[in-house]
mmCIF file of C-alpha atoms in Angstrom:
data_model
loop_
_atom_site.group_PDB
_atom_site.id
_atom_site.type_symbol
_atom_site.label_atom_id
_atom_site.label_comp_id
_atom_site.label_asym_id
_atom_site.label_seq_id
_atom_site.Cartn_x
_atom_site.Cartn_y
_atom_site.Cartn_z
ATOM 1 C CA MET L 1 3.857 -27.053 6.539
ATOM 2 C CA LYS L 2 0.036 -27.370 6.926
ATOM 3 C CA LYS L 3 -2.082 -24.484 6.968
ATOM 4 C CA ASN L 4 -4.170 -23.933 10.235
ATOM 5 C CA ASN L 5 -7.569 -23.124 9.077
ATOM 6 C CA ASN L 6 -8.668 -22.106 12.474
ATOM 7 C CA ASN L 7 -6.270 -19.252 12.702
ATOM 8 C CA LYS L 8 -7.752 -16.433 10.629
ATOM 9 C CA VAL L 9 -6.023 -13.124 10.496
ATOM 10 C CA GLY L 10 -7.294 -9.800 9.032
ATOM 11 C CA ILE L 11 -4.737 -7.440 7.497
ATOM 12 C CA LEU L 12 -5.464 -3.700 7.197
ATOM 13 C CA GLY L 13 -2.623 -1.978 5.508
ATOM 14 C CA GLY L 14 -2.032 1.627 4.743
ATOM 15 C CA THR L 15 -0.434 4.801 5.825
ATOM 16 C CA PHE L 16 -3.005 5.654 8.347
ATOM 17 C CA ASP L 17 -2.362 9.226 7.782
ATOM 18 C CA PRO L 18 -4.138 9.747 10.398
ATOM 19 C CA PRO L 19 -5.806 6.534 11.754
ATOM 20 C CA HIS L 20 -9.557 7.144 12.511
ATOM 21 C CA ILE L 21 -12.823 5.528 13.597
ATOM 22 C CA GLY L 22 -13.461 4.085 10.083
ATOM 23 C CA HIS L 23 -10.319 1.969 10.368
ATOM 24 C CA LEU L 24 -11.504 0.721 13.733
ATOM 25 C CA TYR L 25 -15.045 0.167 12.589
ATOM 26 C CA ILE L 26 -14.014 -2.090 9.654
ATOM 27 C CA SER L 27 -11.525 -3.989 11.862
ATOM 28 C CA LYS L 28 -14.133 -4.653 14.568
ATOM 29 C CA PHE L 29 -16.736 -5.581 11.870
ATOM 30 C CA ALA L 30 -14.344 -7.968 10.180
ATOM 31 C CA LEU L 31 -13.248 -9.601 13.514
ATOM 32 C CA LYS L 32 -17.098 -10.397 14.169
ATOM 33 C CA LYS L 33 -18.276 -11.030 10.717
ATOM 34 C CA LEU L 34 -15.354 -13.299 9.521
ATOM 35 C CA LYS L 35 -14.638 -14.716 12.884
ATOM 36 C CA LEU L 36 -11.182 -13.695 12.697
ATOM 37 C CA ASN L 37 -8.604 -14.227 15.552
ATOM 38 C CA LYS L 38 -7.065 -10.860 15.188
ATOM 39 C CA VAL L 39 -6.666 -7.945 12.755
ATOM 40 C CA ILE L 40 -3.078 -6.435 12.252
ATOM 41 C CA TRP L 41 -2.807 -2.772 11.206
ATOM 42 C CA ILE L 42 0.228 -2.583 9.132
ATOM 43 C CA ILE L 43 1.371 0.869 8.835
ATOM 44 C CA THR L 44 3.535 1.789 5.899
ATOM 45 C CA GLY L 45 5.945 4.603 5.664
ATOM 46 C CA LYS L 46 4.552 5.643 2.135
ATOM 47 C CA ASN L 47 2.028 4.493 -0.288
ATOM 48 C CA PRO L 48 3.726 4.016 -3.786
ATOM 49 C CA LEU L 49 0.794 5.392 -5.493
ATOM 50 C CA LYS L 50 0.294 8.546 -3.285
ATOM 51 C CA LYS L 51 2.135 11.670 -2.232
ATOM 52 C CA LYS L 52 4.313 11.908 0.916
ATOM 53 C CA PRO L 53 2.233 11.350 4.082
ATOM 54 C CA TYR L 54 1.242 14.374 5.998
ATOM 55 C CA LEU L 55 2.357 12.932 9.465
ATOM 56 C CA LYS L 56 5.650 11.249 10.174
ATOM 57 C CA THR L 57 5.505 7.450 10.471
ATOM 58 C CA LYS L 58 6.265 7.242 14.176
ATOM 59 C CA ILE L 59 3.318 9.539 14.903
ATOM 60 C CA ARG L 60 1.059 7.517 12.730
ATOM 61 C CA ILE L 61 2.134 4.275 14.551
ATOM 62 C CA LYS L 62 1.541 6.074 17.927
ATOM 63 C CA LEU L 63 -1.819 7.379 16.972
ATOM 64 C CA SER L 64 -2.826 3.850 15.592
ATOM 65 C CA LYS L 65 -1.764 2.147 18.939
ATOM 66 C CA LYS L 66 -3.700 4.783 20.911
ATOM 67 C CA ILE L 67 -6.919 4.337 18.858
ATOM 68 C CA THR L 68 -6.579 0.585 19.188
ATOM 69 C CA LYS L 69 -5.427 0.112 22.746
ATOM 70 C CA LYS L 70 -8.653 -0.984 24.116
ATOM 71 C CA ASP L 71 -9.061 -3.727 21.542
ATOM 72 C CA LYS L 72 -6.939 -6.785 22.397
ATOM 73 C CA LYS L 73 -7.588 -8.334 18.996
ATOM 74 C CA ILE L 74 -6.209 -5.619 17.007
ATOM 75 C CA THR L 75 -2.487 -4.894 16.825
ATOM 76 C CA VAL L 76 -0.352 -2.277 15.142
ATOM 77 C CA LYS L 77 2.920 -3.207 13.242
ATOM 78 C CA TYR L 78 5.377 -1.521 10.983
ATOM 79 C CA LEU L 79 7.211 -3.960 8.751
ATOM 80 C CA ASP L 80 8.598 -1.750 6.011
ATOM 81 C CA ASN L 81 12.180 -2.210 7.288
ATOM 82 C CA LYS L 82 11.872 -6.111 7.586
ATOM 83 C CA ILE L 83 10.271 -6.532 4.274
ATOM 84 C CA LYS L 84 12.379 -3.834 2.451
ATOM 85 C CA SER L 85 9.235 -2.991 0.538
ATOM 86 C CA THR L 86 6.148 -0.987 0.880
ATOM 87 C CA ASN L 87 3.964 -2.863 -1.410
ATOM 88 C CA THR L 88 1.156 -5.221 -0.654
ATOM 89 C CA TYR L 89 2.160 -8.365 -2.415
ATOM 90 C CA ASN L 90 5.546 -8.292 -0.655
ATOM 91 C CA LEU L 91 3.870 -7.771 2.823
ATOM 92 C CA LEU L 92 1.322 -10.640 2.335
ATOM 93 C CA ASN L 93 4.009 -12.946 0.990
ATOM 94 C CA TYR L 94 6.117 -12.054 4.062
ATOM 95 C CA LEU L 95 3.186 -12.574 6.529
ATOM 96 C CA LYS L 96 2.195 -15.839 4.771
ATOM 97 C CA LYS L 97 5.681 -17.279 5.272
ATOM 98 C CA LYS L 98 5.738 -16.137 8.970
ATOM 99 C CA THR L 99 2.379 -17.528 9.887
ATOM 100 C CA GLN L 100 0.123 -20.615 9.135
ATOM 101 C CA ALA L 101 -2.872 -18.297 9.213
ATOM 102 C CA ASN L 102 -5.555 -17.842 6.652
ATOM 103 C CA LEU L 103 -5.048 -14.260 5.600
ATOM 104 C CA PHE L 104 -7.967 -11.727 4.985
ATOM 105 C CA PHE L 105 -6.783 -8.406 3.219
ATOM 106 C CA LEU L 106 -9.314 -5.723 4.436
ATOM 107 C CA ILE L 107 -9.782 -2.729 1.962
ATOM 108 C CA GLY L 108 -12.381 -0.218 1.338
ATOM 109 C CA ALA L 109 -14.139 -0.087 -2.014
ATOM 110 C CA ASP L 110 -12.208 3.191 -2.793
ATOM 111 C CA ASN L 111 -9.095 1.069 -3.195
ATOM 112 C CA LEU L 112 -10.607 -0.895 -6.199
ATOM 113 C CA LYS L 113 -10.118 2.084 -8.457
ATOM 114 C CA LYS L 114 -6.381 1.775 -8.502
ATOM 115 C CA PHE L 115 -5.996 -1.780 -7.273
ATOM 116 C CA HIS L 116 -4.919 -2.861 -10.774
ATOM 117 C CA LYS L 117 -1.986 -0.455 -10.540
ATOM 118 C CA TRP L 118 -0.555 -2.195 -7.395
ATOM 119 C CA LYS L 119 2.403 -4.348 -7.867
ATOM 120 C CA ASN L 120 1.550 -8.133 -8.461
ATOM 121 C CA TRP L 121 -2.080 -7.281 -7.876
ATOM 122 C CA ARG L 122 -3.169 -10.515 -9.628
ATOM 123 C CA LYS L 123 -1.153 -12.411 -7.257
ATOM 124 C CA ILE L 124 -2.538 -10.959 -4.140
ATOM 125 C CA PRO L 125 -5.495 -13.326 -3.862
ATOM 126 C CA LYS L 126 -3.211 -16.388 -3.772
ATOM 127 C CA LEU L 127 -1.919 -14.939 -0.571
ATOM 128 C CA ALA L 128 -5.206 -13.549 1.035
ATOM 129 C CA LYS L 129 -8.840 -13.360 0.489
ATOM 130 C CA ILE L 130 -9.674 -9.585 -0.560
ATOM 131 C CA VAL L 131 -12.435 -8.275 1.699
ATOM 132 C CA ILE L 132 -14.085 -5.166 0.399
ATOM 133 C CA PHE L 133 -16.040 -2.829 2.560
ATOM 134 C CA PRO L 134 -18.331 -0.159 1.191
ATOM 135 C CA ARG L 135 -17.330 3.297 0.834
ATOM 136 C CA GLU L 136 -19.508 6.337 0.152
ATOM 137 C CA ASN L 137 -19.502 7.106 -3.710
ATOM 138 C CA TYR L 138 -17.574 4.000 -4.624
ATOM 139 C CA SER L 139 -18.740 1.090 -6.463
ATOM 140 C CA PHE L 140 -17.773 -2.597 -5.813
ATOM 141 C CA THR L 141 -17.271 -3.036 -9.605
ATOM 142 C CA SER L 142 -13.813 -2.343 -11.171
ATOM 143 C CA ILE L 143 -11.212 -3.717 -13.568
ATOM 144 C CA VAL L 144 -10.067 -5.916 -10.828
ATOM 145 C CA THR L 145 -13.432 -7.613 -9.890
ATOM 146 C CA LYS L 146 -13.906 -8.151 -13.509
ATOM 147 C CA LYS L 147 -10.489 -9.821 -13.969
ATOM 148 C CA LEU L 148 -10.089 -11.820 -10.845
ATOM 149 C CA ASN L 149 -11.993 -14.862 -9.988
ATOM 150 C CA LYS L 150 -15.223 -14.379 -7.900
ATOM 151 C CA ASN L 151 -13.767 -16.566 -5.128
ATOM 152 C CA ASP L 152 -10.751 -14.300 -4.744
ATOM 153 C CA PHE L 153 -12.897 -11.591 -2.904
ATOM 154 C CA MET L 154 -15.831 -11.013 -0.826
ATOM 155 C CA TYR L 155 -17.991 -8.031 -0.427
ATOM 156 C CA ILE L 156 -19.012 -6.990 3.099
ATOM 157 C CA LYS L 157 -22.417 -5.429 3.760
ATOM 158 C CA SER L 158 -21.913 -2.904 6.534
ATOM 159 C CA LYS L 159 -22.841 0.818 7.093
ATOM 160 C CA LYS L 160 -20.670 3.191 5.272
ATOM 161 C CA ILE L 161 -18.504 5.296 7.509
ATOM 162 C CA ASN L 162 -18.148 8.678 5.707
ATOM 163 C CA ILE L 163 -14.764 9.487 6.833
ATOM 164 C CA SER L 164 -11.330 9.226 5.372
ATOM 165 C CA SER L 165 -7.755 10.368 6.357
ATOM 166 C CA SER L 166 -7.784 12.904 3.516
ATOM 167 C CA ILE L 167 -11.104 14.475 4.988
ATOM 168 C CA ILE L 168 -9.451 14.873 8.389
ATOM 169 C CA ARG L 169 -6.350 16.370 6.957
ATOM 170 C CA LYS L 170 -8.390 19.079 5.294
ATOM 171 C CA TYR L 171 -9.385 20.290 8.821
ATOM 172 C CA TRP L 172 -5.770 20.250 10.225
#
């Protein structure tokens, strides 16, 4: 099956515990900058490298749908049950088989610190271009950016949104 180069889909995965304006900002920025057809927020039940989420999955899905409801090009999905996995490689592999789209995996620079611990991290660029957004106090340089091909990822110059789910949880 031939890939449709005009169908470009951004994937923003995570626990979204809770979702916030930073997620929304990078989604909107990626839509415009990369000329994406849509961005899909993929909510996972649990990040394999983190503690149990603060909020239940259903609440995180509901909050994510609420924050994105005005944006027709941003959709929210939960696929852990279909994929039978919570890891990114299996998610992207599943999406690649389901669609003919070019996939763009959106991450913050903070994710680069542990990216080399993700399952099959070296194979992720074969499924999606890794798009890295700046984060306060995080570098674009890591083990990953040194080990992967320069064409496997791209850096986005955008303003740094100084918010994170962990900061929000501190005030709850």
